[in-house]
Amino acid sequence: YLVVYLLQSVTFALMPLGPGSLVNDLLFFVGGTFARKHGWLERRISNQVGMPIFLLRIMVVLEATLMCYCFGRSRESEIYRIPAMLAGGIYCVDMSLVLLEFFQTYLDFENRFTKFLSDAAYTVYIVHPVFVVGVTSAWVAIYESYGNKIDWIEIYSKTPIEGLSVTVGWLASNVITMLLLWPFSWLLRKLPGLRQIL
């Protein structure tokens, strides 16, 4: 609780370490550790979920719909935040299972590119906040250099951004982040001393 309390005053630069994502990140890290230890990812996800996989996929769509609906309504009444967060938590776990099953079923192969991605994946997981925040901050600076202004309340902004600026900014930020992040992570893990832990 102390960590969550201290992180309540995070700035934009520490966005991925906000109180909401910290609990989720820790839960998934521990879950991933258990999954590896017990070989859960070595077996088919579809054989482990206890229901037909198409039903899980339908549940993910329903959970996402409920989450979006409730978050949308929460602007009118705060009471909608509770079901939105509950649906969001269930969605996060179920969507992760659906994605794992999809990749096990349709993308279970290896070539030079997938080996590169696999080698760098853990380092990407660790260092991605620096790149996401850095590139997003650069987009904000470029956007504001054209005479626009984004008002911040700690790490949040309710400033409306008109036109294609959001779409282009999101797309450019994602592409640039990926182009920088993956090669950097692959090279970083090759450094002496880091090879064994990354």
PDB file of C-alpha atoms in Angstrom:
ATOM      1  CA  TYR A   1       0.000   0.000   0.000  1.00  0.00           C
ATOM      2  CA  LEU A   2       2.875   2.372   0.694  1.00  0.00           C
ATOM      3  CA  VAL A   3       4.192   1.952  -2.862  1.00  0.00           C
ATOM      4  CA  VAL A   4       0.761   2.619  -4.352  1.00  0.00           C
ATOM      5  CA  TYR A   5       0.349   5.655  -2.087  1.00  0.00           C
ATOM      6  CA  LEU A   6       3.745   7.047  -3.099  1.00  0.00           C
ATOM      7  CA  LEU A   7       3.025   6.496  -6.785  1.00  0.00           C
ATOM      8  CA  GLN A   8      -0.171   8.559  -6.590  1.00  0.00           C
ATOM      9  CA  SER A   9       1.966  11.626  -7.223  1.00  0.00           C
ATOM     10  CA  VAL A  10       3.645  10.257 -10.357  1.00  0.00           C
ATOM     11  CA  THR A  11       4.467  12.588 -13.196  1.00  0.00           C
ATOM     12  CA  PHE A  12       3.867  12.070 -16.904  1.00  0.00           C
ATOM     13  CA  ALA A  13       7.393  10.679 -17.301  1.00  0.00           C
ATOM     14  CA  LEU A  14       6.592   7.773 -14.962  1.00  0.00           C
ATOM     15  CA  MET A  15       3.204   7.031 -16.543  1.00  0.00           C
ATOM     16  CA  PRO A  16       3.665   3.235 -16.883  1.00  0.00           C
ATOM     17  CA  LEU A  17       4.317   2.982 -13.127  1.00  0.00           C
ATOM     18  CA  GLY A  18       1.024   4.521 -12.054  1.00  0.00           C
ATOM     19  CA  PRO A  19      -0.959   2.867  -9.250  1.00  0.00           C
ATOM     20  CA  GLY A  20      -3.417   1.240 -11.641  1.00  0.00           C
ATOM     21  CA  SER A  21      -0.835  -0.465 -13.798  1.00  0.00           C
ATOM     22  CA  LEU A  22       1.559  -1.387 -10.981  1.00  0.00           C
ATOM     23  CA  VAL A  23      -0.766  -3.980  -9.447  1.00  0.00           C
ATOM     24  CA  ASN A  24      -1.534  -5.417 -12.881  1.00  0.00           C
ATOM     25  CA  ASP A  25       2.157  -5.521 -13.857  1.00  0.00           C
ATOM     26  CA  LEU A  26       3.080  -7.315 -10.624  1.00  0.00           C
ATOM     27  CA  LEU A  27       0.213  -9.786 -10.981  1.00  0.00           C
ATOM     28  CA  PHE A  28       1.168 -10.685 -14.537  1.00  0.00           C
ATOM     29  CA  PHE A  29       4.876 -10.897 -13.687  1.00  0.00           C
ATOM     30  CA  VAL A  30       4.153 -13.339 -10.844  1.00  0.00           C
ATOM     31  CA  GLY A  31       1.691 -15.220 -13.062  1.00  0.00           C
ATOM     32  CA  GLY A  32       4.307 -15.495 -15.810  1.00  0.00           C
ATOM     33  CA  THR A  33       6.841 -16.794 -13.315  1.00  0.00           C
ATOM     34  CA  PHE A  34       4.401 -19.486 -12.144  1.00  0.00           C
ATOM     35  CA  ALA A  35       3.474 -20.317 -15.747  1.00  0.00           C
ATOM     36  CA  ARG A  36       7.096 -20.948 -16.631  1.00  0.00           C
ATOM     37  CA  LYS A  37       7.814 -22.902 -13.446  1.00  0.00           C
ATOM     38  CA  HIS A  38       4.826 -25.198 -13.956  1.00  0.00           C
ATOM     39  CA  GLY A  39       5.076 -25.472 -17.762  1.00  0.00           C
ATOM     40  CA  TRP A  40       1.643 -23.954 -18.371  1.00  0.00           C
ATOM     41  CA  LEU A  41       2.729 -22.374 -21.644  1.00  0.00           C
ATOM     42  CA  GLU A  42       4.181 -25.661 -22.906  1.00  0.00           C
ATOM     43  CA  ARG A  43       0.670 -27.130 -22.991  1.00  0.00           C
ATOM     44  CA  ARG A  44      -2.140 -25.877 -25.212  1.00  0.00           C
ATOM     45  CA  ILE A  45      -4.097 -23.032 -23.595  1.00  0.00           C
ATOM     46  CA  SER A  46      -7.288 -24.416 -25.159  1.00  0.00           C
ATOM     47  CA  ASN A  47      -6.831 -27.602 -23.103  1.00  0.00           C
ATOM     48  CA  GLN A  48      -6.393 -25.682 -19.847  1.00  0.00           C
ATOM     49  CA  VAL A  49      -9.179 -23.068 -19.773  1.00  0.00           C
ATOM     50  CA  GLY A  50     -12.019 -25.468 -18.991  1.00  0.00           C
ATOM     51  CA  MET A  51     -14.333 -24.251 -21.754  1.00  0.00           C
ATOM     52  CA  PRO A  52     -14.436 -24.178 -25.540  1.00  0.00           C
ATOM     53  CA  ILE A  53     -12.073 -21.496 -26.832  1.00  0.00           C
ATOM     54  CA  PHE A  54     -14.805 -19.874 -28.978  1.00  0.00           C
ATOM     55  CA  LEU A  55     -16.782 -19.257 -25.778  1.00  0.00           C
ATOM     56  CA  LEU A  56     -13.769 -17.536 -24.184  1.00  0.00           C
ATOM     57  CA  ARG A  57     -13.448 -15.352 -27.292  1.00  0.00           C
ATOM     58  CA  ILE A  58     -17.121 -14.371 -27.037  1.00  0.00           C
ATOM     59  CA  MET A  59     -16.624 -13.557 -23.346  1.00  0.00           C
ATOM     60  CA  VAL A  60     -13.699 -11.264 -24.244  1.00  0.00           C
ATOM     61  CA  VAL A  61     -15.893  -9.327 -26.674  1.00  0.00           C
ATOM     62  CA  LEU A  62     -18.662  -9.024 -24.065  1.00  0.00           C
ATOM     63  CA  GLU A  63     -16.198  -7.948 -21.343  1.00  0.00           C
ATOM     64  CA  ALA A  64     -14.658  -5.317 -23.619  1.00  0.00           C
ATOM     65  CA  THR A  65     -18.119  -4.041 -24.552  1.00  0.00           C
ATOM     66  CA  LEU A  66     -19.189  -3.816 -20.901  1.00  0.00           C
ATOM     67  CA  MET A  67     -15.920  -2.127 -19.924  1.00  0.00           C
ATOM     68  CA  CYS A  68     -16.177   0.497 -22.694  1.00  0.00           C
ATOM     69  CA  TYR A  69     -19.863   1.121 -21.974  1.00  0.00           C
ATOM     70  CA  CYS A  70     -19.305   1.565 -18.235  1.00  0.00           C
ATOM     71  CA  PHE A  71     -16.223   3.768 -18.655  1.00  0.00           C
ATOM     72  CA  GLY A  72     -18.233   5.902 -21.085  1.00  0.00           C
ATOM     73  CA  ARG A  73     -21.105   6.204 -18.618  1.00  0.00           C
ATOM     74  CA  SER A  74     -18.708   6.973 -15.749  1.00  0.00           C
ATOM     75  CA  ARG A  75     -18.498  10.529 -17.082  1.00  0.00           C
ATOM     76  CA  GLU A  76     -22.115  10.917 -16.015  1.00  0.00           C
ATOM     77  CA  SER A  77     -21.913   8.962 -12.764  1.00  0.00           C
ATOM     78  CA  GLU A  78     -18.896   7.678 -10.843  1.00  0.00           C
ATOM     79  CA  ILE A  79     -20.793   4.516  -9.855  1.00  0.00           C
ATOM     80  CA  TYR A  80     -20.094   3.105 -13.336  1.00  0.00           C
ATOM     81  CA  ARG A  81     -16.350   3.029 -12.582  1.00  0.00           C
ATOM     82  CA  ILE A  82     -16.747  -0.018 -10.333  1.00  0.00           C
ATOM     83  CA  PRO A  83     -18.236  -2.369 -12.960  1.00  0.00           C
ATOM     84  CA  ALA A  84     -15.893  -0.872 -15.561  1.00  0.00           C
ATOM     85  CA  MET A  85     -12.852  -1.748 -13.461  1.00  0.00           C
ATOM     86  CA  LEU A  86     -14.185  -5.205 -12.605  1.00  0.00           C
ATOM     87  CA  ALA A  87     -14.916  -5.944 -16.278  1.00  0.00           C
ATOM     88  CA  GLY A  88     -11.524  -4.491 -17.189  1.00  0.00           C
ATOM     89  CA  GLY A  89      -9.712  -6.791 -14.779  1.00  0.00           C
ATOM     90  CA  ILE A  90     -11.495  -9.895 -16.059  1.00  0.00           C
ATOM     91  CA  TYR A  91     -10.991  -8.719 -19.659  1.00  0.00           C
ATOM     92  CA  CYS A  92      -7.246  -8.288 -19.084  1.00  0.00           C
ATOM     93  CA  VAL A  93      -6.827 -11.913 -17.965  1.00  0.00           C
ATOM     94  CA  ASP A  94      -9.205 -13.401 -20.537  1.00  0.00           C
ATOM     95  CA  MET A  95      -7.767 -11.374 -23.422  1.00  0.00           C
ATOM     96  CA  SER A  96      -4.273 -12.516 -22.435  1.00  0.00           C
ATOM     97  CA  LEU A  97      -5.439 -16.146 -22.598  1.00  0.00           C
ATOM     98  CA  VAL A  98      -7.136 -15.596 -25.972  1.00  0.00           C
ATOM     99  CA  LEU A  99      -3.987 -13.992 -27.390  1.00  0.00           C
ATOM    100  CA  LEU A 100      -1.766 -16.783 -26.044  1.00  0.00           C
ATOM    101  CA  GLU A 101      -4.077 -19.402 -27.560  1.00  0.00           C
ATOM    102  CA  PHE A 102      -4.169 -17.559 -30.904  1.00  0.00           C
ATOM    103  CA  PHE A 103      -0.379 -17.415 -31.098  1.00  0.00           C
ATOM    104  CA  GLN A 104      -0.031 -21.067 -30.045  1.00  0.00           C
ATOM    105  CA  THR A 105      -2.483 -22.142 -32.726  1.00  0.00           C
ATOM    106  CA  TYR A 106      -1.592 -19.927 -35.683  1.00  0.00           C
ATOM    107  CA  LEU A 107       1.893 -18.500 -35.167  1.00  0.00           C
ATOM    108  CA  ASP A 108       3.887 -21.311 -33.570  1.00  0.00           C
ATOM    109  CA  PHE A 109       6.954 -21.232 -35.832  1.00  0.00           C
ATOM    110  CA  GLU A 110      10.479 -19.843 -35.723  1.00  0.00           C
ATOM    111  CA  ASN A 111      12.598 -17.944 -38.241  1.00  0.00           C
ATOM    112  CA  ARG A 112      15.364 -15.324 -37.968  1.00  0.00           C
ATOM    113  CA  PHE A 113      12.899 -12.488 -37.328  1.00  0.00           C
ATOM    114  CA  THR A 114      10.889 -14.314 -34.654  1.00  0.00           C
ATOM    115  CA  LYS A 115      14.179 -15.418 -33.036  1.00  0.00           C
ATOM    116  CA  PHE A 116      15.253 -11.746 -32.922  1.00  0.00           C
ATOM    117  CA  LEU A 117      11.919 -10.818 -31.289  1.00  0.00           C
ATOM    118  CA  SER A 118      12.126 -13.709 -28.843  1.00  0.00           C
ATOM    119  CA  ASP A 119      15.692 -12.831 -27.847  1.00  0.00           C
ATOM    120  CA  ALA A 120      14.781  -9.199 -27.155  1.00  0.00           C
ATOM    121  CA  ALA A 121      11.299  -9.674 -25.619  1.00  0.00           C
ATOM    122  CA  TYR A 122      12.211  -9.683 -21.923  1.00  0.00           C
ATOM    123  CA  THR A 123      14.457  -6.636 -22.290  1.00  0.00           C
ATOM    124  CA  VAL A 124      11.678  -4.883 -24.223  1.00  0.00           C
ATOM    125  CA  TYR A 125       9.337  -5.604 -21.323  1.00  0.00           C
ATOM    126  CA  ILE A 126      11.765  -4.019 -18.862  1.00  0.00           C
ATOM    127  CA  VAL A 127      12.875  -0.927 -20.815  1.00  0.00           C
ATOM    128  CA  HIS A 128       9.763  -0.071 -22.873  1.00  0.00           C
ATOM    129  CA  PRO A 129       8.485   2.661 -20.508  1.00  0.00           C
ATOM    130  CA  VAL A 130      11.511   4.818 -21.308  1.00  0.00           C
ATOM    131  CA  PHE A 131      10.819   4.598 -25.036  1.00  0.00           C
ATOM    132  CA  VAL A 132       7.026   4.922 -24.826  1.00  0.00           C
ATOM    133  CA  VAL A 133       7.204   7.981 -22.597  1.00  0.00           C
ATOM    134  CA  GLY A 134      10.136   9.489 -24.520  1.00  0.00           C
ATOM    135  CA  VAL A 135       8.526   9.184 -27.939  1.00  0.00           C
ATOM    136  CA  THR A 136       5.116  10.281 -26.635  1.00  0.00           C
ATOM    137  CA  SER A 137       6.727  13.320 -24.991  1.00  0.00           C
ATOM    138  CA  ALA A 138       8.431  14.127 -28.286  1.00  0.00           C
ATOM    139  CA  TRP A 139       5.040  13.948 -30.053  1.00  0.00           C
ATOM    140  CA  VAL A 140       3.531  16.300 -27.455  1.00  0.00           C
ATOM    141  CA  ALA A 141       6.442  18.738 -27.947  1.00  0.00           C
ATOM    142  CA  ILE A 142       6.030  18.638 -31.749  1.00  0.00           C
ATOM    143  CA  TYR A 143       2.268  19.067 -31.447  1.00  0.00           C
ATOM    144  CA  GLU A 144       2.707  22.060 -29.131  1.00  0.00           C
ATOM    145  CA  SER A 145       5.403  23.577 -31.393  1.00  0.00           C
ATOM    146  CA  TYR A 146       2.660  24.146 -33.982  1.00  0.00           C
ATOM    147  CA  GLY A 147       0.837  26.477 -31.600  1.00  0.00           C
ATOM    148  CA  ASN A 148      -1.357  23.878 -29.921  1.00  0.00           C
ATOM    149  CA  LYS A 149      -1.557  23.565 -26.145  1.00  0.00           C
ATOM    150  CA  ILE A 150      -2.159  20.471 -24.057  1.00  0.00           C
ATOM    151  CA  ASP A 151      -3.145  21.144 -20.452  1.00  0.00           C
ATOM    152  CA  TRP A 152      -2.037  18.540 -17.901  1.00  0.00           C
ATOM    153  CA  ILE A 153      -3.473  17.617 -14.522  1.00  0.00           C
ATOM    154  CA  GLU A 154      -0.600  15.523 -13.187  1.00  0.00           C
ATOM    155  CA  ILE A 155      -0.437  12.680 -15.745  1.00  0.00           C
ATOM    156  CA  TYR A 156      -3.847  13.249 -17.347  1.00  0.00           C
ATOM    157  CA  SER A 157      -5.128  15.621 -19.976  1.00  0.00           C
ATOM    158  CA  LYS A 158      -8.675  16.270 -21.073  1.00  0.00           C
ATOM    159  CA  THR A 159      -7.576  18.640 -23.822  1.00  0.00           C
ATOM    160  CA  PRO A 160      -9.510  17.793 -26.998  1.00  0.00           C
ATOM    161  CA  ILE A 161      -7.231  17.225 -29.991  1.00  0.00           C
ATOM    162  CA  GLU A 162      -8.983  17.824 -33.293  1.00  0.00           C
ATOM    163  CA  GLY A 163      -8.548  16.198 -36.671  1.00  0.00           C
ATOM    164  CA  LEU A 164      -6.071  13.496 -37.537  1.00  0.00           C
ATOM    165  CA  SER A 165      -3.481  14.694 -35.022  1.00  0.00           C
ATOM    166  CA  VAL A 166      -4.336  11.983 -32.492  1.00  0.00           C
ATOM    167  CA  THR A 167      -4.382   9.181 -35.067  1.00  0.00           C
ATOM    168  CA  VAL A 168      -1.188  10.305 -36.781  1.00  0.00           C
ATOM    169  CA  GLY A 169       0.505  10.934 -33.428  1.00  0.00           C
ATOM    170  CA  TRP A 170      -0.524   7.526 -32.104  1.00  0.00           C
ATOM    171  CA  LEU A 171       0.577   5.731 -35.259  1.00  0.00           C
ATOM    172  CA  ALA A 172       3.879   7.613 -35.554  1.00  0.00           C
ATOM    173  CA  SER A 173       4.618   7.168 -31.837  1.00  0.00           C
ATOM    174  CA  ASN A 174       4.010   3.423 -32.067  1.00  0.00           C
ATOM    175  CA  VAL A 175       6.089   2.921 -35.210  1.00  0.00           C
ATOM    176  CA  ILE A 176       8.991   5.038 -33.947  1.00  0.00           C
ATOM    177  CA  THR A 177       8.891   3.376 -30.518  1.00  0.00           C
ATOM    178  CA  MET A 178       9.059  -0.106 -32.071  1.00  0.00           C
ATOM    179  CA  LEU A 179      11.823   0.849 -34.497  1.00  0.00           C
ATOM    180  CA  LEU A 180      13.960   2.149 -31.615  1.00  0.00           C
ATOM    181  CA  LEU A 181      12.953  -0.220 -28.816  1.00  0.00           C
ATOM    182  CA  TRP A 182      13.482  -3.668 -30.347  1.00  0.00           C
ATOM    183  CA  PRO A 183      16.989  -3.141 -31.794  1.00  0.00           C
ATOM    184  CA  PHE A 184      18.093  -1.314 -28.623  1.00  0.00           C
ATOM    185  CA  SER A 185      16.794  -4.152 -26.433  1.00  0.00           C
ATOM    186  CA  TRP A 186      18.431  -6.801 -28.618  1.00  0.00           C
ATOM    187  CA  LEU A 187      21.783  -4.976 -28.445  1.00  0.00           C
ATOM    188  CA  LEU A 188      21.492  -4.214 -24.703  1.00  0.00           C
ATOM    189  CA  ARG A 189      21.063  -7.876 -23.805  1.00  0.00           C
ATOM    190  CA  LYS A 190      24.266  -8.694 -25.725  1.00  0.00           C
ATOM    191  CA  LEU A 191      26.420  -6.568 -23.399  1.00  0.00           C
ATOM    192  CA  PRO A 192      28.742  -8.408 -20.993  1.00  0.00           C
ATOM    193  CA  GLY A 193      27.108  -8.915 -17.622  1.00  0.00           C
ATOM    194  CA  LEU A 194      23.624  -8.453 -19.042  1.00  0.00           C
ATOM    195  CA  ARG A 195      23.614 -11.600 -21.194  1.00  0.00           C
ATOM    196  CA  GLN A 196      22.857 -13.815 -18.215  1.00  0.00           C
ATOM    197  CA  ILE A 197      20.007 -11.752 -16.791  1.00  0.00           C
ATOM    198  CA  LEU A 198      18.296 -10.378 -19.901  1.00  0.00           C
TER     199      LEU A 198
END
